PDB file of C-alpha atoms in Angstrom:
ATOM      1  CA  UNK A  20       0.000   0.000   0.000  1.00  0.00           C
ATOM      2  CA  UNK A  21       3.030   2.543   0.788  1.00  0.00           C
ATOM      3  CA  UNK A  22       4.577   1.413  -2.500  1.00  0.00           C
ATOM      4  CA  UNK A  23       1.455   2.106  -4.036  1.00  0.00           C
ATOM      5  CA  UNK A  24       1.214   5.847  -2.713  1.00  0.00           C
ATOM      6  CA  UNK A  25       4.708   6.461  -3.367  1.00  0.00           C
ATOM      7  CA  UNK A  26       4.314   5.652  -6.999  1.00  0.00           C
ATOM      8  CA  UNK A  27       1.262   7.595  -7.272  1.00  0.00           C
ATOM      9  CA  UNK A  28       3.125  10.479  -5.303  1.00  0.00           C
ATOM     10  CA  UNK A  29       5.799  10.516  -7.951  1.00  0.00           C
ATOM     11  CA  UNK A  30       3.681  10.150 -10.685  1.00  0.00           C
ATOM     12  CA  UNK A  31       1.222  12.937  -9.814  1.00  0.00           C
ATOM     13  CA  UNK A  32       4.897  15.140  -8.743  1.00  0.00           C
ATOM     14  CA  UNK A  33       6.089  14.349 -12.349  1.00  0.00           C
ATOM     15  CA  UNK A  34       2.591  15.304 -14.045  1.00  0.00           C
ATOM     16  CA  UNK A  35       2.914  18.805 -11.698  1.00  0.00           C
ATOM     17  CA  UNK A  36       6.260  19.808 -12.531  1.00  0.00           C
ATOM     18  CA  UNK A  37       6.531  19.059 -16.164  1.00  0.00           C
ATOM     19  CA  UNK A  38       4.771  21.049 -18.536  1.00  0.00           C
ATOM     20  CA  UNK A  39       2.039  19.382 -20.715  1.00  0.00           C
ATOM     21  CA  UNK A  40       2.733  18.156 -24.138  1.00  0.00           C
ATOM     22  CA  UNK A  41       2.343  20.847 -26.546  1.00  0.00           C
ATOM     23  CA  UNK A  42       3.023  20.725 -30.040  1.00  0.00           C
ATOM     24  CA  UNK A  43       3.528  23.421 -33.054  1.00  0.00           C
ATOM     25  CA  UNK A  44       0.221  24.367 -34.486  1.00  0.00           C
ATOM     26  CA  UNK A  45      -1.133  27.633 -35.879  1.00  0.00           C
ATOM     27  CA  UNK A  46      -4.443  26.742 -33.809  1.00  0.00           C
ATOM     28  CA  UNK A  47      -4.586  24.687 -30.727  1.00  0.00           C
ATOM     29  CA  UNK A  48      -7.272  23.005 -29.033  1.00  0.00           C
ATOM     30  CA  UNK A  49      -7.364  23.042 -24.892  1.00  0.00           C
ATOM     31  CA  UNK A  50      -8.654  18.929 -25.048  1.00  0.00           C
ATOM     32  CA  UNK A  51      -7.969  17.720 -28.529  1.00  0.00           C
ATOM     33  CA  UNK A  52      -6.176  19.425 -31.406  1.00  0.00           C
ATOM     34  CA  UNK A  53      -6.004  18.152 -35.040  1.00  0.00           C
ATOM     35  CA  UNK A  54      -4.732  20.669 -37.488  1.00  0.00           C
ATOM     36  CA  UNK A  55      -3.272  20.584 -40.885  1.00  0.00           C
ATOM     37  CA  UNK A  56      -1.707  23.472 -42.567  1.00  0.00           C
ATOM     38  CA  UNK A  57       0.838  24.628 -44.892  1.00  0.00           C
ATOM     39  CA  UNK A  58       4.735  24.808 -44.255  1.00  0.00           C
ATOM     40  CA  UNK A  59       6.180  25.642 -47.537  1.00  0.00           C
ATOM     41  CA  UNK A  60       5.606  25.428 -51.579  1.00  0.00           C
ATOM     42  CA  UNK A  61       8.281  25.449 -54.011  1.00  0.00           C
ATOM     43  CA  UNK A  62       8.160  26.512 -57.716  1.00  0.00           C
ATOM     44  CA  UNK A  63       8.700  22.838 -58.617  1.00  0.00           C
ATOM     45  CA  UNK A  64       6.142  21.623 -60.666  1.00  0.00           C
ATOM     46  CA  UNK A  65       3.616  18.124 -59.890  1.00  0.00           C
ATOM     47  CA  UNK A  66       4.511  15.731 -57.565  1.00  0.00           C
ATOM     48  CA  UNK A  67       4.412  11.674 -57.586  1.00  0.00           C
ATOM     49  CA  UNK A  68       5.886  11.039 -54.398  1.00  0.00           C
ATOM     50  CA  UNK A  69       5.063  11.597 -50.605  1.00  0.00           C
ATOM     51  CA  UNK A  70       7.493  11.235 -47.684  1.00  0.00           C
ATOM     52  CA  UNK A  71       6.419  11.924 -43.861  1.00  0.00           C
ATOM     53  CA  UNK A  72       7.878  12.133 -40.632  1.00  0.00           C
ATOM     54  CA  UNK A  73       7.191  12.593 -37.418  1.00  0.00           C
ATOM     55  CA  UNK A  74       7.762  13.456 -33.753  1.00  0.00           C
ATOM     56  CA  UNK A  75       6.007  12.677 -30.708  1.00  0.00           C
ATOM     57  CA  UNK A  76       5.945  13.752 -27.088  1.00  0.00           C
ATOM     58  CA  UNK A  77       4.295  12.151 -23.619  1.00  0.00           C
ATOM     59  CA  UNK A  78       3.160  14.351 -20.723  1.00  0.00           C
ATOM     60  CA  UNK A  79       6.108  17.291 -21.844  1.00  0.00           C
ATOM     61  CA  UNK A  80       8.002  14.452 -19.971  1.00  0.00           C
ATOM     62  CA  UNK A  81       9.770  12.961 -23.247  1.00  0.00           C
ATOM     63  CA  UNK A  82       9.643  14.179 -26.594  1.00  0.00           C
ATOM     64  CA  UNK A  83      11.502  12.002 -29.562  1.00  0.00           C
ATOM     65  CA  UNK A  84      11.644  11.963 -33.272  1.00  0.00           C
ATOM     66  CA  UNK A  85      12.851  13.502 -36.419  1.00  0.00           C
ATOM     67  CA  UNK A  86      10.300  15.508 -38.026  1.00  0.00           C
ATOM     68  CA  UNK A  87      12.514  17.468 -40.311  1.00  0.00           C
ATOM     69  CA  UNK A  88      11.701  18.021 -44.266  1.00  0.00           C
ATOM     70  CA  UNK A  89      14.594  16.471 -44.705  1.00  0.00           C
ATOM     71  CA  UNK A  90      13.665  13.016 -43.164  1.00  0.00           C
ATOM     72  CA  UNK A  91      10.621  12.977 -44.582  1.00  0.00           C
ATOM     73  CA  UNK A  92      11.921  13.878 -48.207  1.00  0.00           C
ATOM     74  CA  UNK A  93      14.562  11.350 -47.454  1.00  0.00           C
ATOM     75  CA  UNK A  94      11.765   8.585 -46.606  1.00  0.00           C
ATOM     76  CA  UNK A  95      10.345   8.629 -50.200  1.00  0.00           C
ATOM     77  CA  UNK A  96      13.236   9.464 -51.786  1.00  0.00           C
ATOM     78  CA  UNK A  97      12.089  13.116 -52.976  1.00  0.00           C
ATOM     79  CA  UNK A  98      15.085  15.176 -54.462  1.00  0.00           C
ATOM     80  CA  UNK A  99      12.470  17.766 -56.048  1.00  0.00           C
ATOM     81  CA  UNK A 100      10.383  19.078 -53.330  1.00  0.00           C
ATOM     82  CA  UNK A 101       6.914  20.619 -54.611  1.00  0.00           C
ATOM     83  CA  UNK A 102       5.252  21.738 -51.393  1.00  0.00           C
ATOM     84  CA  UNK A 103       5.236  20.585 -47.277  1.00  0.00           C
ATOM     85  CA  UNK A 104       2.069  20.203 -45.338  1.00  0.00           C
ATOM     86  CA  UNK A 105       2.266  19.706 -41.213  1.00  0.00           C
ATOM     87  CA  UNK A 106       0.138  18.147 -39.168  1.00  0.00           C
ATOM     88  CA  UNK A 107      -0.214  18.538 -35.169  1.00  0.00           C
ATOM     89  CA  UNK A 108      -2.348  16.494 -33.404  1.00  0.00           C
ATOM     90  CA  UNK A 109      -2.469  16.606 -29.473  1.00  0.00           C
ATOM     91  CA  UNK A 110      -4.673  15.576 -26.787  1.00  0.00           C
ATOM     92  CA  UNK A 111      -5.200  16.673 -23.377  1.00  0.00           C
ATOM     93  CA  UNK A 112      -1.713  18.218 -23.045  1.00  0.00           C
ATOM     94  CA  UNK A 113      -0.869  14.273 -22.259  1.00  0.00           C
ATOM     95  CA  UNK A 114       0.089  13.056 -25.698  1.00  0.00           C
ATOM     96  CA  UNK A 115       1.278  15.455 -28.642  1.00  0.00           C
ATOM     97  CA  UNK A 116       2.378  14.652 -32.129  1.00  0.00           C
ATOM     98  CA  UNK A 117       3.630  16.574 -35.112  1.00  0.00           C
ATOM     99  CA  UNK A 118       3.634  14.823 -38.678  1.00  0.00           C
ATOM    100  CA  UNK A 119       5.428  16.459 -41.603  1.00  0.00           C
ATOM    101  CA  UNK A 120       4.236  15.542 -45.319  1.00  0.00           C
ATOM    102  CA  UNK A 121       6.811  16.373 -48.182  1.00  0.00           C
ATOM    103  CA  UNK A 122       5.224  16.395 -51.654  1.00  0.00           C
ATOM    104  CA  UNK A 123       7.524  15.840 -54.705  1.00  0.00           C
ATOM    105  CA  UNK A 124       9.694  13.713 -57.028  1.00  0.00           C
TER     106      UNK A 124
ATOM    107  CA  UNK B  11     -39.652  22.820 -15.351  1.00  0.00           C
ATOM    108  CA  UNK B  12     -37.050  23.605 -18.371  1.00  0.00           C
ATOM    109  CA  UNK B  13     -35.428  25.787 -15.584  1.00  0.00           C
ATOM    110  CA  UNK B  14     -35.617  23.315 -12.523  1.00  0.00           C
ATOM    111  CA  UNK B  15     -33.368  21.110 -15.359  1.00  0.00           C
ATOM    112  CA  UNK B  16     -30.493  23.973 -16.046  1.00  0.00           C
ATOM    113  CA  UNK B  17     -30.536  24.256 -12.150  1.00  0.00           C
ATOM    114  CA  UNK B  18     -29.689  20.810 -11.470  1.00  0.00           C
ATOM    115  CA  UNK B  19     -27.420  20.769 -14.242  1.00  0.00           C
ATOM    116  CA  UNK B  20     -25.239  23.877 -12.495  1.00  0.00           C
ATOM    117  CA  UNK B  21     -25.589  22.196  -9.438  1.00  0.00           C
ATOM    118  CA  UNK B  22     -23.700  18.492 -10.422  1.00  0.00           C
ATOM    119  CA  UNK B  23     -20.419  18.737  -9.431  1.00  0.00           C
ATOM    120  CA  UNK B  24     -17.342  19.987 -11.448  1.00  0.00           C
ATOM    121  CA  UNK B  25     -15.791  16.448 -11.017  1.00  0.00           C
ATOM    122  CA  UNK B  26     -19.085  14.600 -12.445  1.00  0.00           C
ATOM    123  CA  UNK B  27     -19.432  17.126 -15.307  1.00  0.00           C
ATOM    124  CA  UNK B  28     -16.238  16.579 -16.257  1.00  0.00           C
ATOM    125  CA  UNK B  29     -16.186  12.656 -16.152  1.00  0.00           C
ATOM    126  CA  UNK B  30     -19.193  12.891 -18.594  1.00  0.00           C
ATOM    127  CA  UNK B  31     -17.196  15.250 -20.997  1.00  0.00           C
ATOM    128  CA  UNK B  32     -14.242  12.723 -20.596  1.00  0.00           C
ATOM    129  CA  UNK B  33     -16.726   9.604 -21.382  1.00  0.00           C
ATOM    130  CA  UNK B  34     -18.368  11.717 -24.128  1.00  0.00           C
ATOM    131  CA  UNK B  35     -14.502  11.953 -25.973  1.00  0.00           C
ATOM    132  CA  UNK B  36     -14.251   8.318 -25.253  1.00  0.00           C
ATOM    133  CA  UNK B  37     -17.328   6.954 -26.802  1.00  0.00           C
ATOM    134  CA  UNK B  38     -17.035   9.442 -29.734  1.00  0.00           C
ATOM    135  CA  UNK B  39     -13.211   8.295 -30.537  1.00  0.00           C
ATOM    136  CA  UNK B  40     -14.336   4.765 -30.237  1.00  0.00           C
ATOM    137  CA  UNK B  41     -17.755   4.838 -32.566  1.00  0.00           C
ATOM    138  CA  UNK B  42     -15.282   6.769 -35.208  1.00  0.00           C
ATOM    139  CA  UNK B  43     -12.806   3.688 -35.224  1.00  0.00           C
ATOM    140  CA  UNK B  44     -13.297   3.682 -38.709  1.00  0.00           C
ATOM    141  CA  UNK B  45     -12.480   7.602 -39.282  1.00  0.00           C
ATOM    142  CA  UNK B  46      -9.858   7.284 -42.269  1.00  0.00           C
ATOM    143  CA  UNK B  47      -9.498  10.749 -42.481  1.00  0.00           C
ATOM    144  CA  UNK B  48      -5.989  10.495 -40.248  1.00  0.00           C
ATOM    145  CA  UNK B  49      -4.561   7.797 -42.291  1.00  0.00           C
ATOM    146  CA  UNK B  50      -4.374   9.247 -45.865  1.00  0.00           C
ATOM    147  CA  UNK B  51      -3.815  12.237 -47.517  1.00  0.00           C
ATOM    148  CA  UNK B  52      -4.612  13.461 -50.780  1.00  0.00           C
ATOM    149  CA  UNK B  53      -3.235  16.063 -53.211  1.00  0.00           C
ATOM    150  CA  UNK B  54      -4.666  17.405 -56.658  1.00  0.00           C
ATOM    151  CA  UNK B  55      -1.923  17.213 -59.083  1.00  0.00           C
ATOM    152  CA  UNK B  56      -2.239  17.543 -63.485  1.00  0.00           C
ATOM    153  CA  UNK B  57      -2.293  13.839 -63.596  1.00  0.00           C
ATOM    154  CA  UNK B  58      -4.472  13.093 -61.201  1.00  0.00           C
ATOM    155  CA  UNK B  59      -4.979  12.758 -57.458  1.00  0.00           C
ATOM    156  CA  UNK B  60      -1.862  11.950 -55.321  1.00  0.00           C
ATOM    157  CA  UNK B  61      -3.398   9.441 -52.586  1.00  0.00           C
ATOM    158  CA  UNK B  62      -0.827   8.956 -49.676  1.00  0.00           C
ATOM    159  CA  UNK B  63      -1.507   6.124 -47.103  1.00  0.00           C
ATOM    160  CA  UNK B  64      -0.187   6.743 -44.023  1.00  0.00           C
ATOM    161  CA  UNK B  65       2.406   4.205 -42.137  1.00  0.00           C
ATOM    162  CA  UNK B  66       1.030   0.887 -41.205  1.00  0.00           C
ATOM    163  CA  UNK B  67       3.224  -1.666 -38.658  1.00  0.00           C
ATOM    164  CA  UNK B  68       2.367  -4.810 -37.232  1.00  0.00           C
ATOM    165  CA  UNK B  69       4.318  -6.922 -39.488  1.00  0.00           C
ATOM    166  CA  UNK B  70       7.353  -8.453 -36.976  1.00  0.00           C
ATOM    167  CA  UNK B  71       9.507 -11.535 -37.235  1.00  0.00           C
ATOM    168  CA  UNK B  72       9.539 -12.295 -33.374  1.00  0.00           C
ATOM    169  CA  UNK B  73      12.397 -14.917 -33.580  1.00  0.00           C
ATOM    170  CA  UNK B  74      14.883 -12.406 -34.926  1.00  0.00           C
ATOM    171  CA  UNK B  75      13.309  -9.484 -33.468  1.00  0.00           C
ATOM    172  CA  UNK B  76      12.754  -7.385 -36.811  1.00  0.00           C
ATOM    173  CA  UNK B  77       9.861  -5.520 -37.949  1.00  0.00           C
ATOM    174  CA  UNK B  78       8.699  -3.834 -40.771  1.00  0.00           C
ATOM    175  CA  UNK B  79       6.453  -0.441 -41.483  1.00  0.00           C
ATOM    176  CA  UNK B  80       4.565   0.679 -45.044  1.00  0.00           C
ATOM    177  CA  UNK B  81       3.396   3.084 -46.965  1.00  0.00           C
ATOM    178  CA  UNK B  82       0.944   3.535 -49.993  1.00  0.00           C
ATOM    179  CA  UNK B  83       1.235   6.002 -52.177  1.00  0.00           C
ATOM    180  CA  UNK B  84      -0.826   6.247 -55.210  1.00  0.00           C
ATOM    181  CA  UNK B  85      -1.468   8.465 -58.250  1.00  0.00           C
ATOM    182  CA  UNK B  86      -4.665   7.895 -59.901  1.00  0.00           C
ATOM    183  CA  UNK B  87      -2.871   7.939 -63.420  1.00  0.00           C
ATOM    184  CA  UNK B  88      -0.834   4.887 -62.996  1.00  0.00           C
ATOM    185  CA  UNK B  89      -2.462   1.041 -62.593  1.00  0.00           C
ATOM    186  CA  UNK B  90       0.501   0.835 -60.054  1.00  0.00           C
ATOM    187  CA  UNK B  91       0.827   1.837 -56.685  1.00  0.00           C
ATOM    188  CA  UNK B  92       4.499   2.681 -54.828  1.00  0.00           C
ATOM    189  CA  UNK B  93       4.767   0.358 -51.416  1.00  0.00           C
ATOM    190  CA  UNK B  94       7.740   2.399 -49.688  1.00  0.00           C
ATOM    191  CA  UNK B  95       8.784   0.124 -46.448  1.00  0.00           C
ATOM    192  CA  UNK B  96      10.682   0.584 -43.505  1.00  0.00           C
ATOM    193  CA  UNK B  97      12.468  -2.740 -42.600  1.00  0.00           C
ATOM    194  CA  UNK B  98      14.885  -3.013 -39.009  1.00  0.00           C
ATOM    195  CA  UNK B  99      17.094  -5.605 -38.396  1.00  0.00           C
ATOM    196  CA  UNK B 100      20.097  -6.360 -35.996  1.00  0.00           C
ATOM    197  CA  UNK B 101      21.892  -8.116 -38.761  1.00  0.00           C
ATOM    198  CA  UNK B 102      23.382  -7.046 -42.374  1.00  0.00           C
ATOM    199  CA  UNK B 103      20.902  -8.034 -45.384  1.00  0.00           C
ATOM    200  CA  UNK B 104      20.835  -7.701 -49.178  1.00  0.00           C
ATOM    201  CA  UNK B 105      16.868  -7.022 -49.829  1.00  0.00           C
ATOM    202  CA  UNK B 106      16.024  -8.429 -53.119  1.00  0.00           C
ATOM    203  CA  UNK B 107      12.226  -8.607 -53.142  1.00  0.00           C
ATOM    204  CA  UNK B 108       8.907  -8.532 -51.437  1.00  0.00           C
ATOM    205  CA  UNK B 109       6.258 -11.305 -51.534  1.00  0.00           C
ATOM    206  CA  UNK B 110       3.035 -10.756 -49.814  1.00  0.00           C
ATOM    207  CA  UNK B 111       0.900 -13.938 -48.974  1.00  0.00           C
ATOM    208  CA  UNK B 112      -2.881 -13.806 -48.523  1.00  0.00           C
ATOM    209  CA  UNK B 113      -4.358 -17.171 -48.558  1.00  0.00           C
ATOM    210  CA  UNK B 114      -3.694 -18.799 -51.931  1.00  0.00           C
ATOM    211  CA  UNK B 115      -2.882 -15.512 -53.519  1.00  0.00           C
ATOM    212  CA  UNK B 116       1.045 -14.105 -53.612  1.00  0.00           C
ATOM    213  CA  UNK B 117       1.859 -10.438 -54.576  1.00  0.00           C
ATOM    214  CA  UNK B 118       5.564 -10.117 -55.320  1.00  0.00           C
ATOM    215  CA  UNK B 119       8.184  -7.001 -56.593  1.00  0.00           C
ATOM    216  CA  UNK B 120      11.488  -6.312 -56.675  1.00  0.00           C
ATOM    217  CA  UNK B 121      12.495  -3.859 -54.748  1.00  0.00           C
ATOM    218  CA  UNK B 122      14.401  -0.469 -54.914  1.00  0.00           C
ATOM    219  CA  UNK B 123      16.724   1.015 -52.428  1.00  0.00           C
ATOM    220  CA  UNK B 124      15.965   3.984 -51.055  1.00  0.00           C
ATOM    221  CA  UNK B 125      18.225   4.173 -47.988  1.00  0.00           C
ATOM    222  CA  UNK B 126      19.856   2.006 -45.061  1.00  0.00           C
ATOM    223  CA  UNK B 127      21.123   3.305 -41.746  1.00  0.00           C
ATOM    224  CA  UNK B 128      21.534   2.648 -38.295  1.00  0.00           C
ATOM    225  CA  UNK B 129      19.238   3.296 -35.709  1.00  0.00           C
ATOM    226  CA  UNK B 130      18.650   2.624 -32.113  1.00  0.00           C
ATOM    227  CA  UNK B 131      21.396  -0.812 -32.512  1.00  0.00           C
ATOM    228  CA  UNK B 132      19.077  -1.711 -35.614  1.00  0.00           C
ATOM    229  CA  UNK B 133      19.758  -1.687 -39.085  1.00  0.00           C
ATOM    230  CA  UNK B 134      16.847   0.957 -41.172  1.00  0.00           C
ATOM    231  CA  UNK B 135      16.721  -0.650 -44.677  1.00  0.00           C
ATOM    232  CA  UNK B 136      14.152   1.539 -46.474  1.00  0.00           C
ATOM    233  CA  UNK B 137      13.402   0.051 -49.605  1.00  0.00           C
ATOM    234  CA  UNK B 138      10.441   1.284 -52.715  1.00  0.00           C
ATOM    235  CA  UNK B 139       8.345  -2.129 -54.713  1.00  0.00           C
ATOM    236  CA  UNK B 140       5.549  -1.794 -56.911  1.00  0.00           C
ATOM    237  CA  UNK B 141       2.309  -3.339 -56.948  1.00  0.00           C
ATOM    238  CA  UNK B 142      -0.806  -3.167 -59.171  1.00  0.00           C
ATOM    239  CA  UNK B 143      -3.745  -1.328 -57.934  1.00  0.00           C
ATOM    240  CA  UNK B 144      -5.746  -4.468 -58.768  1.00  0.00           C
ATOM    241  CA  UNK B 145      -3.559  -6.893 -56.682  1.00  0.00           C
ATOM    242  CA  UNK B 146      -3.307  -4.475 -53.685  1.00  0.00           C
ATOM    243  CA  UNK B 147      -7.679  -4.963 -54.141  1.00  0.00           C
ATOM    244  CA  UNK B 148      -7.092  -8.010 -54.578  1.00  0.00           C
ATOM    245  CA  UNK B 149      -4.355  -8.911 -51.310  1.00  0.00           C
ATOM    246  CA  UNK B 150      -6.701  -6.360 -48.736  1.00  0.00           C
ATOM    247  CA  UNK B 151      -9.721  -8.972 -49.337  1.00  0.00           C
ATOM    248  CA  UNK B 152      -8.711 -11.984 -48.043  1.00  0.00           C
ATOM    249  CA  UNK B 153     -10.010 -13.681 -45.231  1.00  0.00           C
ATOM    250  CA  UNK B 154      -6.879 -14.989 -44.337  1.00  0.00           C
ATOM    251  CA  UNK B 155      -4.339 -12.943 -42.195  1.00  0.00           C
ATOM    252  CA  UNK B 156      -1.013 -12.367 -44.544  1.00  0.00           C
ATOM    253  CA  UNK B 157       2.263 -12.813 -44.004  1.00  0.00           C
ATOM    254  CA  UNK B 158       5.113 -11.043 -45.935  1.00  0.00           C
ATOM    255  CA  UNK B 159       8.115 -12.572 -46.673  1.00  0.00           C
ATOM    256  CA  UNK B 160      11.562 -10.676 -47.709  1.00  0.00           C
ATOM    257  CA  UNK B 161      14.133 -12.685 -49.944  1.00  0.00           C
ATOM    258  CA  UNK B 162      17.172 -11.681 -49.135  1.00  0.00           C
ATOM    259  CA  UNK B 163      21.041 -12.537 -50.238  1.00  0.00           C
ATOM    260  CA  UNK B 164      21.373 -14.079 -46.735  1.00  0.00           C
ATOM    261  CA  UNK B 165      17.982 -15.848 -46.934  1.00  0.00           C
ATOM    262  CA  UNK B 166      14.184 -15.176 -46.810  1.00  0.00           C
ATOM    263  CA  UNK B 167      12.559 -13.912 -43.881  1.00  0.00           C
ATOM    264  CA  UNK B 168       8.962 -14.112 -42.583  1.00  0.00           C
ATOM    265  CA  UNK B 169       6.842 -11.451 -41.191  1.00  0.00           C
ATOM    266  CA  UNK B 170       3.716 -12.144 -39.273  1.00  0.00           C
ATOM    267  CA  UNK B 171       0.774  -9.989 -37.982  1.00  0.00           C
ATOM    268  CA  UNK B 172      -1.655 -10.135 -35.271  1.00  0.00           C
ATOM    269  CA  UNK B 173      -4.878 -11.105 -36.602  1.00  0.00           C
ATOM    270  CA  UNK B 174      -6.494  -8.056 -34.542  1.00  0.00           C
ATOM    271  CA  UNK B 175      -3.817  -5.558 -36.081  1.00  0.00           C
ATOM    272  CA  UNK B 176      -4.597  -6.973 -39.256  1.00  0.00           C
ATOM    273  CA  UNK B 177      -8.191  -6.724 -39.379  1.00  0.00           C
ATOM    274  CA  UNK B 178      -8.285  -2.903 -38.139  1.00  0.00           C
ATOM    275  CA  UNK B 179      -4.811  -2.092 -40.582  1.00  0.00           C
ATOM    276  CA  UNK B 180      -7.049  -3.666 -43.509  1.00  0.00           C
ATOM    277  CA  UNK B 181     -10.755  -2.111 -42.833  1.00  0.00           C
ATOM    278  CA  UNK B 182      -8.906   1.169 -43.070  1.00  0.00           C
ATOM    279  CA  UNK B 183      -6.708   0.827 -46.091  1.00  0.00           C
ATOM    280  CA  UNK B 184     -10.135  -0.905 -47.928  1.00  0.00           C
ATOM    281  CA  UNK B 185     -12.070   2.153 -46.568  1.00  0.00           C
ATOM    282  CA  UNK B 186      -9.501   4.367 -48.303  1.00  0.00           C
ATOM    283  CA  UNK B 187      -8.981   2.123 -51.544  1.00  0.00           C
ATOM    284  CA  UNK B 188     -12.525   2.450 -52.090  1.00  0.00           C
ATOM    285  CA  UNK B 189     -13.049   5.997 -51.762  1.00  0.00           C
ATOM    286  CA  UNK B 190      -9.925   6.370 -54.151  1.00  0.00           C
ATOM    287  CA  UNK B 191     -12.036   4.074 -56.698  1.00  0.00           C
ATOM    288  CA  UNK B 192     -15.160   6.198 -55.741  1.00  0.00           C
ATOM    289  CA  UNK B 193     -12.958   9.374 -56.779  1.00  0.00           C
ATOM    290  CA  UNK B 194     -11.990   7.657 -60.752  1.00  0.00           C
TER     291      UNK B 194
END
């Protein structure tokens, strides 16, 4: 029972002193956010490949992941880039994600 | 009486009101369990429309401890569709091809390399294969749950998913396919 409150002590102290897992979005949602929008567009023209990736974060506590434009072109093997969408998805300040789409070929 | 109703509704608890709101987000994300709009995205371009299919995993070889991630990406144009795939391994390999098996049918392609690195003690091959839009139709629509097996210079290597994973992973990327062929 004592282990039991100690864990939930630490728990609830971690949950009080981090911050809560917030993520880049031009509009942001106090219990659930799911936004697109655009990042950047190029003068390249038409695209035939699409390349994401992503980063994600847990309670503010831990936040991992390579969610450049240059992973994601990387991950479909884009050397022309045509335009880059974003994603940010987040909910309850407990879990927050941010997805990067490159469009190109 | 409409009144006597907002009363008691002020007069429940902050903790109650809040448990409903929380239940309310749970049994909304759970009745949209087949919301596809998070797993693909799509782009007008002169040829067509550029249909992107967002990573799937579940297939794993638990013996050797490797796994292996996909994507779709399609462009209404073309009969084929690109199957970009993530593959991590502990030891060197030489990918040749992809065979996916779905009860008596088998979809295979030889594949491209895009990349390989290292990552977290694993090796990332990242490799491109083609399939026909027909086949990939064809592969989502059987009963049985696949497999997909990777021939290799060191050997071929079988990847297994959970028949649960497999059944949400393909009710999605149907969903998707069909709106694409809704869309032609």
């Amino acid at each position: 029972m004592k282990k039991m409150k100690k864990l939930v002590f630490a728990f609830s102290a971690a949950l009080l002193l981090s911050s809560c897992a917030t993520v880049k979005s031009p509009l942001s949602g106090l219990w659930y956010t799911n936004v697109k929008a655009p990042v950047a567009v190029t003068g390249n023209s038409n695209s035939t490949k699409v390349g994401t990736s992503q980063a994600t974060s847990i309670l503010g506590i831990v936040a991992t992941g390579d969610a450049s434009i240059d992973a994601a072109a990387k991950s479909a093997g884009i050397t022309k880039i045509h335009h880059v969408d974003e994603e940010s998805t987040s909910i309850l300040g407990f879990f927050a994600q941010y997805k990067v789409f490159v469009y190109g070929e | 009486m409409a009144n006597n109703g907002i009363k008691g509704a002020c007069k429940s608890t902050p903790l109650s009101f809040i448990a409903i709101i929380t239940l309310s987000l749970i049994l909304t994300s759970k009745s949209n369990a087949q919301n596809i709009s998070k797993h693909y995205t799509s782009s007008l371009q002169d040829k067509g429309v550029l249909y992107f299919i967002l990573p799937q995993s579940g297939f794993r070889n638990n013996e050797i401890k490797s796994e292996l991630t996909y994507d779709i990406t399609y462009l209404t144009a073309n009969d084929t569709v690109t199957l970009n795939f993530s593959y991590f391994d502990k030891l060197n390999r030489d990918i040749d091809s992809i065979v996916f098996v779905g009860g008596n049918k088998i979809f295979s392609s030889r594949v491209k390399k895009i990349f390989i690195e290292t990552k977290k003690g694993k090796w990332h091959y990242r490799y491109s294969s083609k399939f026909s839009f027909t086949d990939l139709n064809i592969f989502l629509n059987q009963a049985d749950k696949p497999k997909i097996i990777l021939y290799t210079q060191q050997g071929a290597m079988e990847l297994n998913i959970k028949a649960k994973t497999w059944k949400k992973q393909s009710a999605v990327t149907k969903k998707i396919l069909t709106l694409i062929k809704y869309n032609q």
